[in-house]
XYZ file of C-alpha atoms in Angstrom:
307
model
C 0.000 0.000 0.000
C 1.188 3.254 -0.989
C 1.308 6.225 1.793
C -1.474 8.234 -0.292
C -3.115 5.082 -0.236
C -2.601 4.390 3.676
C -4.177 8.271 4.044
C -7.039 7.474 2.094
C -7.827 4.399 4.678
C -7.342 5.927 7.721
C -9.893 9.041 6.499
C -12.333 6.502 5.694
C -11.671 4.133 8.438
C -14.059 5.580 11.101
C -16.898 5.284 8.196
C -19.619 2.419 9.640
C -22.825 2.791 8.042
C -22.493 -0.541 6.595
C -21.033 -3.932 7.434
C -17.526 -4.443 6.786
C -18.049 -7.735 4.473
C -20.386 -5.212 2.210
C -17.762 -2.857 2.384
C -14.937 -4.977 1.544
C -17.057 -6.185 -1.830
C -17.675 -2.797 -3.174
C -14.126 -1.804 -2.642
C -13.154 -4.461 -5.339
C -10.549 -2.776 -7.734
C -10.436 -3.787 -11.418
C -8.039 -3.455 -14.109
C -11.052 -4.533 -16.181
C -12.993 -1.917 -15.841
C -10.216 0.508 -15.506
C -9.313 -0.292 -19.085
C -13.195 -0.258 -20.214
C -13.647 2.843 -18.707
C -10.624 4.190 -19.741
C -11.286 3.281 -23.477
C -15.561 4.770 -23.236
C -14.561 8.058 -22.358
C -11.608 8.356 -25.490
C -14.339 6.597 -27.040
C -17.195 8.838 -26.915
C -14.944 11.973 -27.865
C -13.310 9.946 -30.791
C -17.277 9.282 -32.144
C -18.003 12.740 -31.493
C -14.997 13.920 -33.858
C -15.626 11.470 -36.395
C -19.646 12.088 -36.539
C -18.682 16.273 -36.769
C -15.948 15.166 -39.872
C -18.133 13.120 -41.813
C -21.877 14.992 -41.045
C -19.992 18.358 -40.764
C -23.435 20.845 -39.544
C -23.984 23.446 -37.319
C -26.006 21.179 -35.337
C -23.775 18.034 -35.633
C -20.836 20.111 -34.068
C -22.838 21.807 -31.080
C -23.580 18.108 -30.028
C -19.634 17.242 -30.592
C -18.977 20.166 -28.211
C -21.265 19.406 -25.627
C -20.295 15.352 -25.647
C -16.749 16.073 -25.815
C -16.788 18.686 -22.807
C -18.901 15.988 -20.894
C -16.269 13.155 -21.874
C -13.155 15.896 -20.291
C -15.264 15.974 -17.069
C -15.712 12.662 -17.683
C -11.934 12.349 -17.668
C -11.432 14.458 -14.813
C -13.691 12.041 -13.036
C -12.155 9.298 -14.008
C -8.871 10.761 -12.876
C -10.730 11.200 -9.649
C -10.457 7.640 -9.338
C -7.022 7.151 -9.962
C -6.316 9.798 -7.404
C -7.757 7.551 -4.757
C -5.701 4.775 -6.263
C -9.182 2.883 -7.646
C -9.420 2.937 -10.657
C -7.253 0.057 -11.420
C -5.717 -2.730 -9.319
C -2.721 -2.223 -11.033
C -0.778 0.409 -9.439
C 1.809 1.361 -12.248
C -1.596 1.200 -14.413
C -3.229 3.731 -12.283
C -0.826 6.116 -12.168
C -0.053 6.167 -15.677
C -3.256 6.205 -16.964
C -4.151 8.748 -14.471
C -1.275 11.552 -15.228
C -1.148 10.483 -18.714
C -4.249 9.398 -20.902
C -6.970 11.169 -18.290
C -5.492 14.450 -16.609
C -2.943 15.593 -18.755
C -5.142 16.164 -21.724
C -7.641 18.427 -20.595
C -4.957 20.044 -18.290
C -5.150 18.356 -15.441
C -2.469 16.756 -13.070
C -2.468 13.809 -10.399
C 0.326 14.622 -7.973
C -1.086 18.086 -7.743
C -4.750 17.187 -7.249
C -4.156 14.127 -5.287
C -2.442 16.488 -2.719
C -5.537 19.183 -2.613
C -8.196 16.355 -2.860
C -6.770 14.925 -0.015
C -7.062 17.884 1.698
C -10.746 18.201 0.971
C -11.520 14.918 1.912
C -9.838 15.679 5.371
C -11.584 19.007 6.272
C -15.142 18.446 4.232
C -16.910 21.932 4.587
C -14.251 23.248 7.141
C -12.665 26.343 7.290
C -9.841 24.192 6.255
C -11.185 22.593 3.047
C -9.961 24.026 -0.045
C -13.121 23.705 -1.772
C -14.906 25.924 0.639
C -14.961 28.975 -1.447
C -16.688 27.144 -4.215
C -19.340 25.911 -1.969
C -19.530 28.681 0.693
C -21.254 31.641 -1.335
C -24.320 29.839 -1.952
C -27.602 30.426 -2.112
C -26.774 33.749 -4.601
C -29.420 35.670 -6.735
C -30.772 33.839 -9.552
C -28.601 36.714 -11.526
C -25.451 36.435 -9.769
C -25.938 32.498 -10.701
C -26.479 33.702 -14.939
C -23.518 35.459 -14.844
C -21.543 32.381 -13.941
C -22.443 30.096 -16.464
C -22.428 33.134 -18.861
C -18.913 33.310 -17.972
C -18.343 29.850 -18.135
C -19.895 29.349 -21.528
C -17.733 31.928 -23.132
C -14.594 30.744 -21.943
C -13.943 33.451 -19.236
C -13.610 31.222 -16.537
C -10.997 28.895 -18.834
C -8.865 31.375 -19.349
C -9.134 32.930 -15.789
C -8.050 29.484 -14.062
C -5.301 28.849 -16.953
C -3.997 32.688 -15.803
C -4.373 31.345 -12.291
C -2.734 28.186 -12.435
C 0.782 30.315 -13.544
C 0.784 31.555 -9.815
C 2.961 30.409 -7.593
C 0.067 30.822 -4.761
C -3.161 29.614 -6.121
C -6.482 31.442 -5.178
C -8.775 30.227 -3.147
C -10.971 27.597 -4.692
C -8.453 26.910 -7.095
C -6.207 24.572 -5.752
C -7.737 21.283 -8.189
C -6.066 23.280 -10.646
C -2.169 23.711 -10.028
C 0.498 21.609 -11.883
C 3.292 19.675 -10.925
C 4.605 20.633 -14.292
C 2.976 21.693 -17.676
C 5.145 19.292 -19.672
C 2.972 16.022 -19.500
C -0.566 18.513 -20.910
C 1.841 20.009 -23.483
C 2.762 16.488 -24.833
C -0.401 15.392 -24.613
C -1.986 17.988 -26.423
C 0.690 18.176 -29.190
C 0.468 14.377 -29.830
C -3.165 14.795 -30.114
C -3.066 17.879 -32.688
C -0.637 16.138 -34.799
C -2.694 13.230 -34.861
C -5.586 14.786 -35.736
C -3.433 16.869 -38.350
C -2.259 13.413 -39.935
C -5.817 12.331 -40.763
C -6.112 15.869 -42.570
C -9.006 17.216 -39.696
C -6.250 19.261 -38.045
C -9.398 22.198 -37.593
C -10.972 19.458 -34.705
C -8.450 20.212 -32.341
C -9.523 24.057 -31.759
C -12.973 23.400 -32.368
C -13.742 20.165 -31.142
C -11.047 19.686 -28.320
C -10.145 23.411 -27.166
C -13.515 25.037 -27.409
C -15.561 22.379 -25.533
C -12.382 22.673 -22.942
C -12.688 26.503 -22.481
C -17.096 26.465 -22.392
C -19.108 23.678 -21.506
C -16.638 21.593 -19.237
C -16.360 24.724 -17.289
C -20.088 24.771 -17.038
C -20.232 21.180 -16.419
C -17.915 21.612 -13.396
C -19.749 24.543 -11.837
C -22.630 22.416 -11.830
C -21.279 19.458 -10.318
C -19.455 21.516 -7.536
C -22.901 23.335 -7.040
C -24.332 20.311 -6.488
C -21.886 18.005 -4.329
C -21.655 20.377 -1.555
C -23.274 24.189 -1.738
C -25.838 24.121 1.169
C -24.578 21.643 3.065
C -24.033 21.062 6.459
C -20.790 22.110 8.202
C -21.532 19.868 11.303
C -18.866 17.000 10.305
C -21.665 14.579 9.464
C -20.959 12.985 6.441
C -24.247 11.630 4.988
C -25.274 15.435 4.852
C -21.947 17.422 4.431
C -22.048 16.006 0.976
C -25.249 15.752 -2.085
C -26.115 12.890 -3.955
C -28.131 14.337 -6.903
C -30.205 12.054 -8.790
C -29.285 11.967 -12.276
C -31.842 10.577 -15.505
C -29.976 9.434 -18.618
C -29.866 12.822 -19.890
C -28.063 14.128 -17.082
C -25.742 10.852 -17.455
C -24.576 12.133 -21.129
C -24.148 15.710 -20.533
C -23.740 16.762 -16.926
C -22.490 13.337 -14.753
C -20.829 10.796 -16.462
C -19.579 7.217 -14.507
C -21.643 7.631 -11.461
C -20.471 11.092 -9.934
C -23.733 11.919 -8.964
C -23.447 9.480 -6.025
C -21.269 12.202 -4.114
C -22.754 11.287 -0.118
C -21.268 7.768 -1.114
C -18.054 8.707 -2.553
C -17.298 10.966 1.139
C -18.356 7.706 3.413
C -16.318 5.531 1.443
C -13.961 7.066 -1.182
C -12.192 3.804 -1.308
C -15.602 2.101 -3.541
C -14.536 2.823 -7.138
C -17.168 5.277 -8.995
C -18.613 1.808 -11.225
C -19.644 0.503 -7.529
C -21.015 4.005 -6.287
C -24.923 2.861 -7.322
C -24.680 -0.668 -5.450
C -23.212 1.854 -2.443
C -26.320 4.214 -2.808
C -28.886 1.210 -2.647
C -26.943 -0.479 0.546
C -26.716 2.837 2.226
C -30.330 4.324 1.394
C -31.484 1.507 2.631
C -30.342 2.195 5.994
C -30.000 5.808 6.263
C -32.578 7.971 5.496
C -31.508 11.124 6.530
C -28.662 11.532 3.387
C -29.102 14.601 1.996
C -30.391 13.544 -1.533
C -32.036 16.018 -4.292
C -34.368 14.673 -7.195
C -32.325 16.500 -9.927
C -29.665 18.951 -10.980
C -32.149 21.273 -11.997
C -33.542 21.258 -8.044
C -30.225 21.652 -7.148
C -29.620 24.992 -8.891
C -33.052 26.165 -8.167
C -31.558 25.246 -4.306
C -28.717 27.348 -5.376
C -30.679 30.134 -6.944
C -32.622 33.017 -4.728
C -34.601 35.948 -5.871
């Protein structure tokens, strides 16, 4: 066991809402479906690309931008994953999947955001947890709450977190996105515009890899971290410090790919790996009514949302 690995344990140690045996099951890690998930999210952005290139329309491409920015959250959640060391058995298999095929492309790194996740995990909704400021400001006017997706959907918010990740200090609420060092996105990203290039659709990588990157994942992601814990208690408990929104198959596309809608789950026992997060849900709803649960994302944002 590794010493990030060790952490995670003891954090999630003290964690009894279900018997150990069920526990120990759900915990399972699989290079299986490490590799399947792994391959469905390059998948889906690869079908995107090649439906846009062959059916080239206005309306062929705004569904290519909106499945590829799901798929990059979907990477980032999948990168999740390997940050808690569960997304494959294999430990040389989840690290280099991790840092190299999931959070290096869209910008992301795992040493960095291992570090800060860690953190948040530690000191849920406490002065201490660096996801506080994205979480803390709500409920805000149903305006205030426009102008952030406005800004999200026209790539100010991209391009204010790329600015922020050059500082040496990162601002608050933007710890998930420091780097380690900019060399593993920049080799990604070049070895995915020259492949593109080769197959003579060189134009997919602005339009079809950076613009989804700099609008709708950044929507996507406000979203999700409206949802997993603005409004929540502060009071250490864990089945109501956290939100598990339900999610229809809509939602499942476009907002919460592999299962990161079960978010209660994920804080009682961040060792279950996200394919195991809806067995978790059924063994711990059955038992615990009091999780703090909400119907939909739209309920959550209405939540969110005041005058």
């Amino acid at each position: 066991m590794t010493d990030h690995d060790a952490q995670f344990a003891r954090m999630g140690a003290s964690a009894s809402y279900l018997r150990r045996e069920t526990v120990q099951a759900l915990s399972r890690r699989s290079d299986l479906w490490g590799l399947w998930l792994t391959l469905h999210v390059w998948g889906v952005i690869i079908a995107a690309w090649v439906m846009a290139a062959v059916w080239t329309h206005p309306l062929t491409l705004l569904l290519a931008i909106l499945l590829v920015g799901s798929r990059q959250h979907g990477m980032a959640i999948l990168m999740h994953d390997a940050a808690h060391g569960v997304l494959f058995k294999t430990r040389v298999l989840n690290e280099f999947v991790g840092k190299w095929l999931l959070a290096a492309p869209y910008g992301g790194d795992l040493i960095a955001y291992r570090h800060y996740h860690l953190k948040h995990h530690r000191y849920t909704q406490s002065d201490d947890d660096p996801d506080l400021p994205l979480s803390a400001k709500f409920p805000v006017t149903r305006a205030s709450l426009r102008r952030k997706f406005i800004r999200d959907l026209t790539g100010q918010t991209f391009f204010r977190l790329r600015m922020a990740g050059l500082k040496a200090a990162p601002e608050p609420g933007m710890e998930a996105f420091q780097k380690t060092s900019p060399v593993p996105t920049l080799v990604t990203n070049a070895v995915l515009f020259a492949g593109l290039a080769a197959t003579g659709h060189w134009w997919i990588y602005p339009v079809l890899w950076l613009l989804p990157l700099a609008t709708w994942f950044m929507a996507v992601l406000r979203n999700r971290n409206i949802a997993e814990h603005a409004l929540t208690t502060t009071d250490g408990n864990v089945l109501t410090q956290a939100r598990t929104t339900k999610a229809g198959w809509l939602a499942r596309v476009f907002l919460a790919p592999y299962w990161v809608n079960y978010h209660v789950e994920h804080h009682a026992y961040m060792y279950v790996p996200c394919w195991q997060l809806p067995h978790l849900h059924s063994a711990m709803a059955a038992q615990h009514g009091e999780m703090e649960i909400q119907p939909s994302y739209r309920q959550v944002l209405k939540l969110a949302a005041t005058g």
